[in-house]
XYZ file of C-alpha atoms in Angstrom:
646
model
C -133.389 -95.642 36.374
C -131.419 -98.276 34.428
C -131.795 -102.104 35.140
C -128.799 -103.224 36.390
C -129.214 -106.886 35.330
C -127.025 -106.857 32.162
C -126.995 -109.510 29.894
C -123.635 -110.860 29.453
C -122.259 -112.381 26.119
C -119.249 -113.033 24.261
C -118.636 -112.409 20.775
C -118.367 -114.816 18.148
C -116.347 -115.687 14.944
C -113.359 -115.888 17.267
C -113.647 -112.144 18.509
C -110.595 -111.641 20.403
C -108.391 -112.395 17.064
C -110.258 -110.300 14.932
C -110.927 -107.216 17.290
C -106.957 -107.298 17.722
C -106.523 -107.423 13.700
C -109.491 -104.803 13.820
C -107.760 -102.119 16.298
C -104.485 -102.656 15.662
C -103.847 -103.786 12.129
C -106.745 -103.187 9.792
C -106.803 -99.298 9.886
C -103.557 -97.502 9.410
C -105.159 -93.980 10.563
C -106.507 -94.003 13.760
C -108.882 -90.870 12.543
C -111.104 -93.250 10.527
C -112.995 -93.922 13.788
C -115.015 -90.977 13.169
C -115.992 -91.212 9.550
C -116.969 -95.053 10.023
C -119.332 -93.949 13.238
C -120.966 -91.092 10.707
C -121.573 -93.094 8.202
C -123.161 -95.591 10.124
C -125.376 -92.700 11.568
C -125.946 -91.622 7.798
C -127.127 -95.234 6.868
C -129.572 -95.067 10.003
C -131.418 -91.784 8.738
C -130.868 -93.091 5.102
C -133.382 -96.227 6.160
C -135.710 -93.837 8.772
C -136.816 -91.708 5.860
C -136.867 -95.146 3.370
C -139.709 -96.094 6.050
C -141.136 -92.950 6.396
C -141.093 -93.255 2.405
C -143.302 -96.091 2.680
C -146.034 -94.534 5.358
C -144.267 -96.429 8.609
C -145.237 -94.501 11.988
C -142.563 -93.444 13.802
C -141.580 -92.566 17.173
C -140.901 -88.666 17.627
C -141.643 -87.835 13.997
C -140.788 -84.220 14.714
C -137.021 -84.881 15.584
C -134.518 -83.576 12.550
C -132.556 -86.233 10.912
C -129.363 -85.203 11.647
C -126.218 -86.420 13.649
C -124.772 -85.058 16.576
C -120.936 -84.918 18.019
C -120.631 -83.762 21.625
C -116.746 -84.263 23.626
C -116.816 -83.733 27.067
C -112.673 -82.778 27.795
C -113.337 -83.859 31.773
C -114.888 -87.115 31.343
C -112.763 -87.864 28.696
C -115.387 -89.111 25.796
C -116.639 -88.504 22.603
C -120.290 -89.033 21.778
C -121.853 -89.295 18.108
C -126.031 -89.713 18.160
C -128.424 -89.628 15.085
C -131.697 -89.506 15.141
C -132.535 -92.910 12.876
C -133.440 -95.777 12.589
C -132.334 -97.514 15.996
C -131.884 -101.054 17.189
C -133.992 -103.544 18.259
C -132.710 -105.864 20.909
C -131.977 -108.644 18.084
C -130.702 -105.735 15.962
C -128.430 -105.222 18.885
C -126.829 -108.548 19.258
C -126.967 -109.292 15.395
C -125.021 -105.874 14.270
C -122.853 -105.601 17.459
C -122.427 -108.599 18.649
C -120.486 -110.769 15.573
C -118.188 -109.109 13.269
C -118.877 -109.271 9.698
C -122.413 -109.124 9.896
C -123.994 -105.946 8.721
C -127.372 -104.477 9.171
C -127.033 -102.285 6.376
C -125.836 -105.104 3.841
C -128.722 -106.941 5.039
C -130.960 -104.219 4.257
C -130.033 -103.516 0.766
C -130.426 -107.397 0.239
C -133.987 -107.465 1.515
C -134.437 -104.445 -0.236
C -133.816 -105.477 -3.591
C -135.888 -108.208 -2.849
C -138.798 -105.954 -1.688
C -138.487 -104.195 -5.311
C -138.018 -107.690 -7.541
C -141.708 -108.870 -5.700
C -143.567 -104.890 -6.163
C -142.695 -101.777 -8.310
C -144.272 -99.547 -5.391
C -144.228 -95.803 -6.920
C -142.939 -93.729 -4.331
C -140.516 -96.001 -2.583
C -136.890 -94.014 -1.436
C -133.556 -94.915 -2.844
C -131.858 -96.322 -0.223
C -128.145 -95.846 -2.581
C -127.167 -93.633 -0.426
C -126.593 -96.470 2.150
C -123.264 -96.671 3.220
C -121.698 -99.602 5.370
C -121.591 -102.918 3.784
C -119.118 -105.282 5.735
C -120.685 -104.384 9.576
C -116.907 -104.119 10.751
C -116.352 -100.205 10.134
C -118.125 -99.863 14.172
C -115.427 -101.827 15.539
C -112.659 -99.289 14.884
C -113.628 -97.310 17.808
C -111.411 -99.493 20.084
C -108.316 -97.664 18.317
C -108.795 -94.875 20.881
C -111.447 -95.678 23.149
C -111.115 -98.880 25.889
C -114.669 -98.673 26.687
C -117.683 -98.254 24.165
C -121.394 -97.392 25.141
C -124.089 -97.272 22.598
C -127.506 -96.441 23.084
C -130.428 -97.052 20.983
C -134.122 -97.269 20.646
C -135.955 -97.907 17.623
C -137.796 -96.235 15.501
C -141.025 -98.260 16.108
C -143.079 -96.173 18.821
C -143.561 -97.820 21.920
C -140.088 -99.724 21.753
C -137.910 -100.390 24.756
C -134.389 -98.187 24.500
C -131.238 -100.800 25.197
C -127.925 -100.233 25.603
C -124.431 -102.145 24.933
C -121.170 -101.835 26.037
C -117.957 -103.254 25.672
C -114.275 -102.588 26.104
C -113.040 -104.990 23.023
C -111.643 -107.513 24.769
C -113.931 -110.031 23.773
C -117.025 -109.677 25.858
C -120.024 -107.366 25.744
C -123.182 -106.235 27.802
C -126.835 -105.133 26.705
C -129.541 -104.134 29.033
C -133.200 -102.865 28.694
C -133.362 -99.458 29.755
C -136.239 -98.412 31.962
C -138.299 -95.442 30.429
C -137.120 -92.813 32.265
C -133.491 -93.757 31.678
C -130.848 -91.260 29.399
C -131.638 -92.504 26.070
C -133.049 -91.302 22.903
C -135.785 -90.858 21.483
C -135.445 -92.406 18.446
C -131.848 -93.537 16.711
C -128.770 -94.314 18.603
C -125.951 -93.043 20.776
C -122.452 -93.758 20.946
C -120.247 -92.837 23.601
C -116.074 -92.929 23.141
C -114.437 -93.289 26.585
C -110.799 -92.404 25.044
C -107.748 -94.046 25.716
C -104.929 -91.917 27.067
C -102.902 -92.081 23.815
C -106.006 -90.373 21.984
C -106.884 -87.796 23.748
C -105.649 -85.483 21.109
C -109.438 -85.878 19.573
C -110.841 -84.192 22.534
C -110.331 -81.017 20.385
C -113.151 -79.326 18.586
C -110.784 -78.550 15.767
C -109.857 -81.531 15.254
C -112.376 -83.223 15.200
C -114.240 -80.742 12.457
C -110.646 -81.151 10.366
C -111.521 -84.892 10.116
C -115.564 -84.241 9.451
C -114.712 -82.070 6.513
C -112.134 -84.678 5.323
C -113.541 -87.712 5.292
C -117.702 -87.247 5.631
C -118.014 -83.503 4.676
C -120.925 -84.317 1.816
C -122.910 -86.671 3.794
C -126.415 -86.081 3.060
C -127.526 -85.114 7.022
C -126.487 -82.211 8.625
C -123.563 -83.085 11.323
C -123.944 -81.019 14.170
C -120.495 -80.170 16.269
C -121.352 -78.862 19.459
C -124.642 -78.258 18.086
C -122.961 -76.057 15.247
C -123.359 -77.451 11.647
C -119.927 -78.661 9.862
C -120.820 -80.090 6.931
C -121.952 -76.307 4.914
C -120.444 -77.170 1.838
C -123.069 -79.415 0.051
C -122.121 -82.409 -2.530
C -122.880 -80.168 -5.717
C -121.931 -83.126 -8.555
C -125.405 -84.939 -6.881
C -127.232 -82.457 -7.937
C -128.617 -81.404 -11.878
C -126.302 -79.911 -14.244
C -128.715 -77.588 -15.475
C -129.394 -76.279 -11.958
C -125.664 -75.549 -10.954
C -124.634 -71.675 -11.664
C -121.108 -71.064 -12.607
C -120.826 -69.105 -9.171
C -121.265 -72.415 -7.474
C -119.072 -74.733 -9.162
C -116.124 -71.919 -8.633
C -117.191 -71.841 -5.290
C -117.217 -75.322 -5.451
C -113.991 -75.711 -6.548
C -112.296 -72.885 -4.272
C -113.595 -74.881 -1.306
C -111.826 -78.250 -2.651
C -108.583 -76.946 -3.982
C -107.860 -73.881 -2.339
C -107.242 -72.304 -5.723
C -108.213 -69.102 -5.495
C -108.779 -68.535 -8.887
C -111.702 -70.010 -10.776
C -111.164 -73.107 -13.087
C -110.928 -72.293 -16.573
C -113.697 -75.909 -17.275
C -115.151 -77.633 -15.214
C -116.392 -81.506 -16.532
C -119.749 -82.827 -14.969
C -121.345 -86.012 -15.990
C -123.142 -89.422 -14.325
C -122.983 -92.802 -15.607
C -125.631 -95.292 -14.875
C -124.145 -98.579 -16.674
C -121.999 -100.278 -16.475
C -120.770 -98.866 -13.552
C -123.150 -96.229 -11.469
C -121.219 -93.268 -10.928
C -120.828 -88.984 -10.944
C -117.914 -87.241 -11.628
C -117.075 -83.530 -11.095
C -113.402 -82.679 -12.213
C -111.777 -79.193 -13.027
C -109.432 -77.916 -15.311
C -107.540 -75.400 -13.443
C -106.117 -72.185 -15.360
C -102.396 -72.737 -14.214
C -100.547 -75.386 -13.843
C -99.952 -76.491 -10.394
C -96.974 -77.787 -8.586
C -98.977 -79.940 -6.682
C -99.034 -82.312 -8.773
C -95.467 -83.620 -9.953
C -96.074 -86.350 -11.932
C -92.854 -87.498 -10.459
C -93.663 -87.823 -7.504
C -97.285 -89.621 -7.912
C -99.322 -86.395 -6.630
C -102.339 -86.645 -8.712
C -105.395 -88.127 -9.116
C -109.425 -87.857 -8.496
C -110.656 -88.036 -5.028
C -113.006 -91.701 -4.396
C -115.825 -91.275 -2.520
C -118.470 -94.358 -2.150
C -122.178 -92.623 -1.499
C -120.432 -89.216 -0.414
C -118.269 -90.869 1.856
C -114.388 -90.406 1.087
C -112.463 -93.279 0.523
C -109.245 -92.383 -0.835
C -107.352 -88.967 -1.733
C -105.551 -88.633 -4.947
C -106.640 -91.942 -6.170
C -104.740 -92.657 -9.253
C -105.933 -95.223 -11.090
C -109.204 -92.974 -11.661
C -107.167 -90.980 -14.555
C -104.397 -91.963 -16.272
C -101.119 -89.478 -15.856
C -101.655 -87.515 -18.761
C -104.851 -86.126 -17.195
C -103.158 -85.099 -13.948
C -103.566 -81.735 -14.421
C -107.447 -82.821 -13.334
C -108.996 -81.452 -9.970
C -111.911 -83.382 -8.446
C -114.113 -86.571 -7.520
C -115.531 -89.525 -8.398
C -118.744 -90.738 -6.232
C -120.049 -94.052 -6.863
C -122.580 -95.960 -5.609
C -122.062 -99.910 -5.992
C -117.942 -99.973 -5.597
C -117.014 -103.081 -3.459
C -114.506 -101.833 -1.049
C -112.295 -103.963 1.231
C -112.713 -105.078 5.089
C -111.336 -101.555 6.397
C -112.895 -99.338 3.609
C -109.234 -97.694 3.658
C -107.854 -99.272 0.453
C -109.764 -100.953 -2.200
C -110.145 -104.232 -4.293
C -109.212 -104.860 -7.009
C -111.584 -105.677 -9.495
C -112.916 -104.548 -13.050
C -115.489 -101.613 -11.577
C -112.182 -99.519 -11.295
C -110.723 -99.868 -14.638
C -114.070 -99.121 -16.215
C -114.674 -96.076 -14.506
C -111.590 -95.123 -15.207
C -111.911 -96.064 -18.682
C -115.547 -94.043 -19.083
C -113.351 -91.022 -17.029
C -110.762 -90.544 -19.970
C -113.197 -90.905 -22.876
C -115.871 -88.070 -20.919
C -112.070 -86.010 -20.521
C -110.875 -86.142 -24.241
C -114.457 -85.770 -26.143
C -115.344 -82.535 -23.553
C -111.348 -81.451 -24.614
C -112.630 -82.290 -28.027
C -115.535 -79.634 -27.813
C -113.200 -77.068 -26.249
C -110.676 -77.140 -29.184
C -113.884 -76.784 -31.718
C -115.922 -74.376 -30.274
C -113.322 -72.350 -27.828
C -110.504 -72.741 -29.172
C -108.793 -69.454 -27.669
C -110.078 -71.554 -24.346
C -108.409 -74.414 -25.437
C -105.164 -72.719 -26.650
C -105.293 -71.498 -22.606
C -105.463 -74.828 -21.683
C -102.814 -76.458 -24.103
C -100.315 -73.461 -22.857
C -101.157 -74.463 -19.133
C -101.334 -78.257 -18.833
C -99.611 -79.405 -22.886
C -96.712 -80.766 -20.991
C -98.435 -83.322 -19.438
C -101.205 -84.401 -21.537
C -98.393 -85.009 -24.465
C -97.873 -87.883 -22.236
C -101.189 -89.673 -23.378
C -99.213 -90.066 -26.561
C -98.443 -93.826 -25.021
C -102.567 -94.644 -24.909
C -102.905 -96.667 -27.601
C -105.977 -97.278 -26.882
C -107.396 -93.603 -27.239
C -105.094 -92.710 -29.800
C -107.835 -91.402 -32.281
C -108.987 -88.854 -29.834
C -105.546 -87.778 -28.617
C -103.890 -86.857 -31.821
C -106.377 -84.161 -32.827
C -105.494 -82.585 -29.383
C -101.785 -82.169 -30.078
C -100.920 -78.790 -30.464
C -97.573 -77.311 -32.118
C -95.818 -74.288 -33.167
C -94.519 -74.433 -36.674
C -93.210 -72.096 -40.043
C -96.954 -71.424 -40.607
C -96.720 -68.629 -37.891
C -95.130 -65.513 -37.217
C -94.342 -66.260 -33.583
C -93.569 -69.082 -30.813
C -97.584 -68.061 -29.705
C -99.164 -69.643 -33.012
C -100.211 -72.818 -32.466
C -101.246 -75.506 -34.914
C -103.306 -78.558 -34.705
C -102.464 -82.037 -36.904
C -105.750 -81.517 -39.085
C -104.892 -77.819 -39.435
C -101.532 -78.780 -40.952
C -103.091 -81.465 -43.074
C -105.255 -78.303 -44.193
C -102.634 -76.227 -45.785
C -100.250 -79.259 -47.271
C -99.104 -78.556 -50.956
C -100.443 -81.052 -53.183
C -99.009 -84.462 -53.724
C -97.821 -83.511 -50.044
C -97.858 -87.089 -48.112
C -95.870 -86.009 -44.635
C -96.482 -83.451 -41.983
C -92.430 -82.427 -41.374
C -91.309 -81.458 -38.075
C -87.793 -80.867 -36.401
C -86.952 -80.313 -32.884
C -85.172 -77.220 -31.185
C -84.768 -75.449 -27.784
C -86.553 -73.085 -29.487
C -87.408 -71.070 -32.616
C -84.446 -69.017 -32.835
C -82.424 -72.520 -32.891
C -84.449 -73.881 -35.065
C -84.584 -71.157 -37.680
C -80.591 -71.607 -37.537
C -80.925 -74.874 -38.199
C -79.614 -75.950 -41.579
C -82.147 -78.722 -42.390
C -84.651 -76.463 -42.406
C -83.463 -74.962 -45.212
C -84.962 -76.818 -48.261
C -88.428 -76.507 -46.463
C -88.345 -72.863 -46.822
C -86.997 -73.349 -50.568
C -90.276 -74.927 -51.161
C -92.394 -73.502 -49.032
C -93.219 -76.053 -47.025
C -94.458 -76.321 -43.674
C -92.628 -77.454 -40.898
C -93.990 -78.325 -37.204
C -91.788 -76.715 -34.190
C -90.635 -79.149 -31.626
C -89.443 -77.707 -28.253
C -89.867 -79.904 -25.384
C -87.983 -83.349 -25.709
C -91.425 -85.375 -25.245
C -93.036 -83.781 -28.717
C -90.272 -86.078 -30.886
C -91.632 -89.401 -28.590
C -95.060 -88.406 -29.432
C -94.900 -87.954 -33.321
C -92.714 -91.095 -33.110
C -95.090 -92.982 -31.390
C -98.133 -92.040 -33.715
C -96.149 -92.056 -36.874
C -98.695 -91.655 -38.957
C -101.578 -89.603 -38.746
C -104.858 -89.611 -40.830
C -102.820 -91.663 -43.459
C -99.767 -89.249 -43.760
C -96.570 -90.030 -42.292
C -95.421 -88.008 -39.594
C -91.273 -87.785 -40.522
C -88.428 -85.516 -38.975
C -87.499 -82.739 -41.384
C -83.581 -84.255 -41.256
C -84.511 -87.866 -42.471
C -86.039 -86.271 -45.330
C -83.954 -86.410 -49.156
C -83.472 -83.554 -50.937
C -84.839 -85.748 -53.847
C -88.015 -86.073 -51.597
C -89.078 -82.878 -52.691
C -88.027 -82.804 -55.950
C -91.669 -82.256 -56.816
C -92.586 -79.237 -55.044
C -90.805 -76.325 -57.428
C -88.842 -73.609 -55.658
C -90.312 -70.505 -54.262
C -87.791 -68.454 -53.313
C -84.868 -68.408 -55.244
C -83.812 -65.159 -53.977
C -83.098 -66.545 -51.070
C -80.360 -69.129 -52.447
C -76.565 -68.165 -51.921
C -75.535 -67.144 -55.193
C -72.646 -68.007 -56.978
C -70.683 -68.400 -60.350
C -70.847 -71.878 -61.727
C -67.860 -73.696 -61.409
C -65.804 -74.763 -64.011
C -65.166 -78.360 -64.576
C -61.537 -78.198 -63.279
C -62.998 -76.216 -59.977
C -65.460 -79.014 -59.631
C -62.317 -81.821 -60.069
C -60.731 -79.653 -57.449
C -63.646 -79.375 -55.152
C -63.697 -83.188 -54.965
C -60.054 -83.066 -53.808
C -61.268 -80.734 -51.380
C -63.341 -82.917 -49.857
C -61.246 -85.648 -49.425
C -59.032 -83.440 -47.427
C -61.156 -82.228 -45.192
C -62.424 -85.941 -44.547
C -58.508 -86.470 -43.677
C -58.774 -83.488 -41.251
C -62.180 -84.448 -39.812
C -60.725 -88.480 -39.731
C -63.158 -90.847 -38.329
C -65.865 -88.107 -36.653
C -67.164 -88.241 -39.613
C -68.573 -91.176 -41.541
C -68.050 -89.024 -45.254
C -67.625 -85.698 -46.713
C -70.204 -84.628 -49.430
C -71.731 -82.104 -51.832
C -74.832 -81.229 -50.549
C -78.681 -80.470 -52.651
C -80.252 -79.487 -49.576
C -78.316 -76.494 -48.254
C -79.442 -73.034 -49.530
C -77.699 -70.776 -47.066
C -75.482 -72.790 -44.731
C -72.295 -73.678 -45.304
C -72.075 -77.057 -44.070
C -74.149 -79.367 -42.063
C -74.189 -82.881 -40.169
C -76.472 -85.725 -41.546
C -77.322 -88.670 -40.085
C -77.472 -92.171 -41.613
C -80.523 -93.657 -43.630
C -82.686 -95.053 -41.234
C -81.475 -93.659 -37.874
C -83.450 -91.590 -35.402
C -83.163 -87.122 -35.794
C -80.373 -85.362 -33.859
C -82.517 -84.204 -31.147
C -83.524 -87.991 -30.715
C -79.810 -89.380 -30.487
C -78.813 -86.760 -28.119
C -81.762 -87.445 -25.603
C -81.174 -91.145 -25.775
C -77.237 -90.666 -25.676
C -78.053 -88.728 -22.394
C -79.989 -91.424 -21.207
C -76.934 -93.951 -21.476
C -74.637 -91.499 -20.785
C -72.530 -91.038 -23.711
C -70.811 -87.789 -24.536
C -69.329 -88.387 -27.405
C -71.206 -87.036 -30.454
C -72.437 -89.644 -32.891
C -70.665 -90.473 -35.986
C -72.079 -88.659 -39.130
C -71.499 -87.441 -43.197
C -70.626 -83.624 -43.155
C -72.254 -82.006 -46.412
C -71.237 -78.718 -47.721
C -72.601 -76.312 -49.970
C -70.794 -75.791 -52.912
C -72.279 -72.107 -53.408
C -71.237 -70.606 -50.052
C -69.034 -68.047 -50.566
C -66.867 -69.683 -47.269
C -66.589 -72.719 -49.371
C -65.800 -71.298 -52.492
C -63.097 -69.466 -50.380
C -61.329 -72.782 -49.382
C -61.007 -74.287 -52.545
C -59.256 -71.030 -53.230
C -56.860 -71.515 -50.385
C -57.016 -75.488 -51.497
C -55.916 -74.697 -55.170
C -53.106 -72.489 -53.512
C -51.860 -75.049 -51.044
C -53.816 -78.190 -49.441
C -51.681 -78.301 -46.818
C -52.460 -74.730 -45.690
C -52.610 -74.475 -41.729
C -55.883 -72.541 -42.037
C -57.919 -74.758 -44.199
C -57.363 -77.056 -41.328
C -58.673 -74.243 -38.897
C -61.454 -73.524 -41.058
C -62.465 -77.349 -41.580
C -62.274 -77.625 -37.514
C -65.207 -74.581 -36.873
C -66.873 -75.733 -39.366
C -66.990 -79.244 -37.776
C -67.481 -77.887 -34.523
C -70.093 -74.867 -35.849
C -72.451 -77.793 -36.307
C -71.884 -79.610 -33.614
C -72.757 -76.233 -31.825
C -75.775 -76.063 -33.477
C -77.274 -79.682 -32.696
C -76.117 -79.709 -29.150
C -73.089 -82.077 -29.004
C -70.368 -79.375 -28.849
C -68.262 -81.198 -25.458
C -65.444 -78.606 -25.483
C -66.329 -75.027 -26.234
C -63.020 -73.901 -24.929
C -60.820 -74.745 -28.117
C -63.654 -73.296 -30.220
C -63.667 -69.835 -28.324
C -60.018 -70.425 -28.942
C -59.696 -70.744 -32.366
C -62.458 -67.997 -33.155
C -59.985 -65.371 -31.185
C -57.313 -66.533 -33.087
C -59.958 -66.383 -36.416
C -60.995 -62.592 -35.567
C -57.520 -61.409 -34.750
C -56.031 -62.934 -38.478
C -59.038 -61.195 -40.168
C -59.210 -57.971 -38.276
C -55.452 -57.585 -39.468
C -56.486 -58.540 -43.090
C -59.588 -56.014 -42.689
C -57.322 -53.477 -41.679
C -55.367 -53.757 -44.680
C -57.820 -53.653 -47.028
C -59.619 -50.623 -45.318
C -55.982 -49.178 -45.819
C -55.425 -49.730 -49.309
């Protein structure tokens, strides 16, 4: 039978304050209870076997080290034993009866000091110890209003004592007498639940926040004497030891995904930060993780304990596409273990997480790269957003991937180096121009002279690939420039290689060419200020006419995306340049030399105007050009007919 003469104390540093900031403040989800009662029970088998380690007798030695959750619906209570360590009287008042001290921080202390004074072979790592602030126990007075633990040491022979409190500033401990309920060996603690949380008298619920929060602790947790925690923490254990099967089982159990990860990225650190991380690539990208909307990140666990979901400042957002965890083993974590300080341990792991990311992306693209040209068609969207780490620049740019002339289809794909590779000699610029896609940009008139001389030209589609070759702007000493800011007399020194394909035409005479320059001023009289000048062009070869933009200014594809942004509509101001060897130009200066003030030249002048605004996306009012080109086909189907007819 128990001994009813309790010893009565109060608690100190000013208890009734802090257990009110404790219960009601400190923890924003009341669920935490649980994981900060298992963990405690993991750091009181983590030291039993550190003294078995060292040849200690204990009391039962036969009992499993594991940790037990009973509920009992009638009486209201939840009860969470292990079979550890246990507490001494002292232990008693010193861990339970003043907040902020911590039996476990203690231990590592004397521990380390126990390893500075002997380098005893055999001793356990006691790492895996878990609580460090001695304030985690106290969050049981969320839900319960009464709180019974009891507790005999390991040491046989030793008196079992139990405590109890309701949080309201006072607490009780009493010797048991031998034949009293109480363990063998570790401790028990028994929830009497508030009314409010009686919603964690359900088995259910209770595993749901066990495979949340403490689902890789090292013991086995026992619910209703049936095991919870089956899924064991595989990045603890040795690479070469892990089948494929089990990291995709792995994987399946974390994410849900029930298709197996197309890499998977495994590696520990010991300095200067101790830490493990496991993180998959998934094959597809996933819509759970907007980038928008903050959804991405590595999970945080702290010796297999989770600390935070989705913790983003573990990656940056280019690598969101990454599944997985971080464990680490000396991370100082705040008062309520919830949220967590901020200090320089985060930013280096962080740091060390990238670099592992882009060298083992780095492999891929070397020795798989049909792997990696799966992965850059699955997650390219956002890892072109690393084009902003300046710091890891000389890793990310081999990564890029583009489409460009060099292949057949929009399925080639091209790396910078590769480019470099098959440049022309005397070649200092990898080209590109941007496009909704490769249709467009074969249409695209400033592609033109790039064909003429065979040169290559990179395919932009998505509106971040022009702020990422921006950004770099050079790369491996050659200049990374947009097709349409290059001069024809740029490539004066590469000779022609297709002449065939240049629009061929009589030479004109030197009165045509008088007349052509009257031409021109006309149409810039049509055209008025939307245009900035109206030229001869050297760079056309097929294309009647196109826009160019001032010396100096950003592409087309670049003004409309930042025009969007400040919400202009009205196309910029540029020089219209026509070729002086398209037949639809050598018919207007026919019509000119007739009559300049012929209604159609001015119809003609206004679709070609409006053609290539069509064709770089600034085209406001399609309307009047539908219009016009009715008008246009029902003139010229007249004019066919009478030709057919003569």
């Amino acid at each position: 039978m128990a001994n009813t003469n309790a010893e009565q104390f109060e608690f100190k540093a000013e208890v009734s304050k802090l257990l009110n900031i404790i219960t009601h403040s400190l923890y924003t989800n009341r669920e935490i209870f649980l994981r900060e009662l298992v963990s405690n029970a993991s750091d009181a088998l983590d030291k039993l076997r550190f003294e078995q380690s060292r040849g200690a007798e204990v009391a039962a030695p036969d009992l499993p080290l594991q940790i037990s959750i009973t509920m009992d619906e009638d009486a209201g209570t939840i009860t969470v034993a292990d079979t550890g360590l246990g507490m001494t009287h002292d232990e008693l008042m010193e861990n339970l009866g003043s907040i902020g001290k911590s039996g476990s921080e203690d231990f590592i202390n004397k521990l380390a000091e126990a390893a500075s004074e002997s380098k005893a072979e055999g001793s356990a790592d006691a790492t895996s110890i878990i609580g460090r602030f001695g304030v985690g126990f106290y969050s049981v007075f969320m839900v319960a209003d009464t709180v019974t633990v009891t507790t005999r040491p390991y040491i046989p022979g030793q008196h079992a004592y139990s405590w109890i409190s309701d949080g309201a500033g006072t607490f009780s401990v009493q010797a048991l007498e031998p034949d009293a309920d109480a363990p063998e060996r570790g401790t028990r603690v028994t929830l009497h639940l508030r009314e409010d949380a009686r919603e964690y008298l359900n088995k259910n619920r209770l595993e749901q926040i066990i495979k949340t929060h403490s689902n890789f602790v090292a013991f086995d947790i026992l619910l209703d004497d049936e095991k919870v925690n089956t899924t064991p923490a595989l990045w603890r254990e040795p690479k070469f030891q892990i089948t494929p099967e089990q990291y995709n089982e792995f994987y399946t159990f974390q994410t849900l995904d029930t298709e197996a990860p197309l890499d998977v990225i495994h590696f520990s650190v010991d300095a200067p930060v101790q830490f493990t991380s496991l993180s998959f690539i998934p094959k597809r990208r996933s819509d759970l993780y907007q980038l928008s909307q903050g959804e991405y990140g590595l999970d945080l666990y702290v010796r297999r304990v989770l600390i935070t979901k989705n913790f983003r400042e573990l990656i940056p957002e280019y690598l969101g596409f990454l599944e997985g965890l971080v464990d680490t083993e000396d991370l100082p974590l705040n008062i309520s273990r919830e949220t967590l300080q901020e200090n320089i341990l985060i930013r280096k792991i962080a740091s060390t997480v990238t670099k592992q990311t882009l060298s083992h992306l780095t492999t891929m693209a070397e020795k798989e790269p049909e792997k990696y040209a799966e992965f850059w068609e699955a997650h390219g969207p956002v890892f072109k957003h690393g084009y902003a780490d300046f710091g890891n620049r000389e890793k990310f740019g081999p990564l890029l991937r583009f489409n460009s002339s060099h292949h057949e289809d929009k399925s080639g794909l091209t790396s910078l180096d590769e480019y470099i590779g098959r440049m022309k000699e005397n070649q200092n610029a990898v080209y590109y121009i941007a496009g909704t896609s490769r249709e467009a940009i074969a249409l695209n008139p400033h592609t033109e002279m790039f064909r003429s001389k065979g040169l290559e030209v990179l395919y932009l589609y998505e509106p971040i690939d022009e702020f990422v070759l921006e950004t770099l702007g050079t790369y491996k000493e050659k200049q990374l420039q947009a097709a349409e800011q290059v001069k024809p007399e740029d490539l004066d020194a590469f000779p022609d290689v297709d002449e065939a394909a240049k629009t061929q035409a009589p030479e004109l005479s030197d009165a045509d060419r008088s007349t052509l320059d009257a031409l021109l001023g006309r149409i810039k009289e049509i055209l008025g200020e939307r245009v900035t000048d109206v030229r001869v062009s050297a760079r056309l070869t097929t294309s009647p006419a196109v826009l160019v933009s001032p010396d100096g200014s950003i592409s087309s594809h670049m003004q409309k995306i930042m025009r969007t942004l400040q919400n202009e509509t009205e196309p910029p101001q540029k020089a219209m340049e026509l070729n002086p060897d398209h037949p639809l130009v050598r018919n207007l200066l026919a019509v000119y030399k007739k009559d300049p003030q012929d209604a159609y030249l001015s119809t003609a002048v206004e679709q070609l105007f409006e053609s290539s605004l069509l064709l770089e996306g600034y085209l406001t009012d399609p309307y009047a050009m539908v219009e016009r080109i009715n008008s246009l086909l029902e003139k010229s189907s007249g004019w066919y007919l009478e030709v057919k007819g003569e």
